[in-house]
Amino acid sequence: MTSTKVELAHRASANAAALYRGRAWWVDRVAQGVVFLGGLSAIVFILSIFIFVAKEGLGFMVADLNIKEFLTSPEWRPTEDSPTYGILALMAGTASVTGLAMLIAVPFSLGAAIYIGEFATGKTREVLKVLVELLAAIPSVVWGFIGLSIMNPLIMELFDVPVGLNVLNAGVILGLMAAPIMTTIAEDALKAVPDSYREAAEALGATRWQVIFKVVLPSAKKGLVAAILLGVGRGFGETMAVLMATGHAINLPTSPFDSVCAMTATIAAELGETAQGSPHYQVLFAIGISLFLITFVINMAADVFVRGGLRMRSKKA
Amino acid sequence: MVKPATQVKKLEVRDLSIRYGDEIALHSADFDVYENEIFGIIGPANSGKTSFLRAINRMNEMTPGMNVTGMVKFDGIDVKSWRDVYALRSRIGVVFPLPVGLPLSIYDNVALSPRLSGVKSKSELDDIVERCLTRAALFDEVKDRLDSLGSLLSGGQQQRLTIARALSQSPELLLLDEFSIAVDPVTTMRIEDVLKELKKEVTIVLVSNLVAQARRLADRTAFFLGGELVEVGETEELFRGNVQDSRTTDYLEGRFG
Amino acid sequence: MSSFQTTDLNQSNRRKESLVRILLGMVTLTLIIPVGIILVTLIAKSEGTFSWAFFSEFPRNSMTEGGIFPALVGTLWLVAVALLASVPFGVAAAIYLSEYAEDTALTRAINLAIINLAGVPSIVHALFGVGAFVLFFEFGTSILAASLTMAVMTLPVVIVATRESLQAVPQPFREACWNMGATRWQTIWRIVLPNSISGILTGVILEVSRTVGETAPIMFTGAALFLPFLPTSVYDQTMAMSLHLYVISTQVPDVPEGLPYGVALTLIAIVMILNSVSIGFRTYLRGKKKW
């Protein structure tokens, strides 16, 4: 009798466990579905960005867009009676500012990455890394304000020019902005070089800097290229700092002291003044699509290089 | 060794092959494991012993690149036909070579498995925790600090915690993978005594790198070599030199491996 | 053992090495020192601006006097709504990528999408916000539209930080749970998430910091130049700290010099504090051993 009772109790608890497990199985199924949708959302969002921006600019691109004028004319006169929509000057503005920024940021960020990654040790290294991280966090509108209120008078005084809001100003600001991010990525690339490479070179009697320049830098090449590309992408897409520090004048720049206007800044400055659906409004979205496509290509390229760098890391393991 | 009176087949392994990509870990193995026996598996490293254990509870599905063909029957049912693989795993306890104390309190480590099956009653959990820790020869050492982290115990203690956790599942089948690597000899002997005791209720598959341990514990023993099942036999017979393949004796006598 | 001679070659190498070291050290400092100078300038020029009234009053007299209260409150609204929208998506995506996804074409596509979400210029996100949230979904220019725009933009921050902290939980823990018969979700819920929640929190703080500073994405989607009242619902427009700095430093004449400096310094202070908290939290966690 008792044994049957125990048997029954055992079976009852086994049934309860089975029931509970059955529920857990379903919960797992549902959870997997939900988090899968979360993952999918990234794709949905990036496609939506393309679709919605293209949709707003589509009317212009189909009806009025003269590709040749759009890309080769420096005449950006969207508000005149017979408007012209050439973005050459805007592209030149973006290119000149980004170019100057990279001229500054590439050597400095690579130098800083080498110093932090290969020379600095212990506390110094930790402190420098934290500082670089904090620098990267300063908002772009603050950088723009710095260009406007600190760099502007400084440039006017130093170079004796009438306007300090120009390629030089925005280039320096953008360089300072991009450098911390590039430093971080470049340092990651250096860290990915296996220590065995360094040890092998040191065993051959190479000094520290010989190891760095002959072994570490060449093996980290891909990651460093990725860092530079991401810096370029960042400079390209920067809006507020460029808007506030370039002087915002449509210009094909011939010197660093010329004021210019960047593609991103033009959208930011003019979108608020256009009527929704007007050609001017639509052409700004068309510029947006160009920016989207250009940064897309840059990011893809950087990703290819980063993967190249990572492959080396996994070979080490 | 006393043979089990009735030889009920707990596991039936048929033409089981395991590959990782192009690498073969186990090639076409065929054997049975009987209920309430300790079944030893010996062989040098990379012989396919651990891979075999993973195929039993379908952990291959959680391992990218691991490919299993052939069949393992558990209680006469192909493990692949279980819809709820988690229920299958809950009936099989596993102890790894490297101890894994989960980052939970010692109590929660042992109570985890019952909780996964919906046990909520505090007294029931207390009971399970004390019983399993005692059986794994750990209770006396930790009874005053059951709420400290299991992942910070010493290696040997974590190993016994892992065993206690496996017991908390009330498994029908216990898979032990070189459990004594991280445990001192005295504790090893204590756990071995527990295993002999457990045999009455549980079927045990014991993968061991220690030939002597297999001899002490296993009723029957299989010898794996380089992904091949060389032979299966009564442990005592194998050690007496009653073998079908001379490599078995060579290994048992320490001529390689 | 003393048979190593200090050769000329050795000496010149050592000289070169210390030269390189000093040069690179100076390069590193060149990146940091200007920011120090800028900070000091900001502090000096904003002297006298800060008072209780600066933080608690509305702007007055065409924004040339008064405080930044509505901008502070507005930024709070924007950040809160953006977090509510992005954290669930971001954490879900990270859990999928870290715990469920296998190496398939779809997984690679998701990863590429995340990289590109992070890389698309902020002004393009703004255009998306206008096209999608303001016009298509008819939220109008509102906190909702602006916050959703920023949520999409900062999604990669949450995903990347969460994925990293999930992957920092050692794989053997998962294996141990699976072997016991835990479902993937039970394993995530009982072991993986409790041990990565602080890392996720660190990432969320970083996202807050990013969101506070963003300007371009909210310019046309919900932030207003000036409003004499506080928002009462997500369908209202609002002022914001970042846009306020842009407006008073470029759009409004006769602003006394100290005012924009004060706003800039406040903005930097908020961001720096958030980032420092995040960094400090991370360091603390690294020091705390759980396994």
mmCIF file of C-alpha atoms in Angstrom, chain B residues 54 57 59 62 86 89-90 92 94 96 100-104 112-113 115-116 149 151-152 165 169, chain C residues 102 169 171-184 186-187 190-191 195 289-291:
data_model
loop_
_atom_site.group_PDB
_atom_site.id
_atom_site.type_symbol
_atom_site.label_atom_id
_atom_site.label_comp_id
_atom_site.label_asym_id
_atom_site.label_seq_id
_atom_site.Cartn_x
_atom_site.Cartn_y
_atom_site.Cartn_z
ATOM 1 C CA ARG B 54 28.524 14.759 -26.125
ATOM 2 C CA ASN B 57 22.861 14.021 -24.683
ATOM 3 C CA MET B 59 25.320 18.485 -26.993
ATOM 4 C CA MET B 62 25.263 23.215 -29.364
ATOM 5 C CA TYR B 86 16.163 19.504 -22.692
ATOM 6 C CA ARG B 89 19.468 16.117 -20.956
ATOM 7 C CA SER B 90 17.784 16.551 -17.586
ATOM 8 C CA ILE B 92 21.498 12.525 -17.889
ATOM 9 C CA VAL B 94 27.377 15.124 -16.790
ATOM 10 C CA PHE B 96 33.415 17.517 -16.923
ATOM 11 C CA VAL B 100 32.650 24.335 -13.432
ATOM 12 C CA GLY B 101 31.278 26.069 -10.383
ATOM 13 C CA LEU B 102 28.542 28.326 -11.700
ATOM 14 C CA PRO B 103 28.692 31.945 -10.506
ATOM 15 C CA LEU B 104 25.829 31.300 -8.111
ATOM 16 C CA LEU B 112 19.510 24.957 -10.055
ATOM 17 C CA SER B 113 18.546 21.719 -11.712
ATOM 18 C CA ARG B 115 14.435 24.667 -10.091
ATOM 19 C CA LEU B 116 14.756 24.178 -13.857
ATOM 20 C CA LEU B 149 29.935 31.811 -4.583
ATOM 21 C CA SER B 151 32.728 29.630 -8.667
ATOM 22 C CA LEU B 152 35.256 30.749 -6.042
ATOM 23 C CA ARG B 165 24.880 19.287 -9.252
ATOM 24 C CA GLN B 169 19.138 16.037 -11.428
ATOM 25 C CA GLU C 102 24.988 30.764 -35.924
ATOM 26 C CA VAL C 169 30.489 35.211 -19.565
ATOM 27 C CA GLN C 171 31.229 29.401 -22.322
ATOM 28 C CA PRO C 172 31.708 26.519 -19.813
ATOM 29 C CA PHE C 173 28.952 28.072 -17.654
ATOM 30 C CA ARG C 174 26.531 27.762 -20.556
ATOM 31 C CA GLU C 175 27.669 24.215 -21.308
ATOM 32 C CA ALA C 176 27.165 23.229 -17.693
ATOM 33 C CA CYS C 177 23.598 24.527 -17.760
ATOM 34 C CA TRP C 178 22.766 22.934 -21.095
ATOM 35 C CA ASN C 179 24.105 19.628 -19.862
ATOM 36 C CA MET C 180 21.680 19.826 -16.951
ATOM 37 C CA GLY C 181 18.801 20.205 -19.355
ATOM 38 C CA ALA C 182 18.410 23.969 -19.159
ATOM 39 C CA THR C 183 16.930 25.524 -22.276
ATOM 40 C CA ARG C 184 18.942 28.262 -23.934
ATOM 41 C CA GLN C 186 16.792 29.348 -18.914
ATOM 42 C CA THR C 187 20.572 29.532 -19.251
ATOM 43 C CA ARG C 190 19.575 32.396 -14.764
ATOM 44 C CA ILE C 191 23.282 32.575 -15.570
ATOM 45 C CA ASN C 195 26.435 38.083 -14.801
ATOM 46 C CA LYS C 289 36.221 38.602 -9.215
ATOM 47 C CA LYS C 290 33.253 36.321 -9.607
ATOM 48 C CA TRP C 291 35.047 33.386 -11.173
#
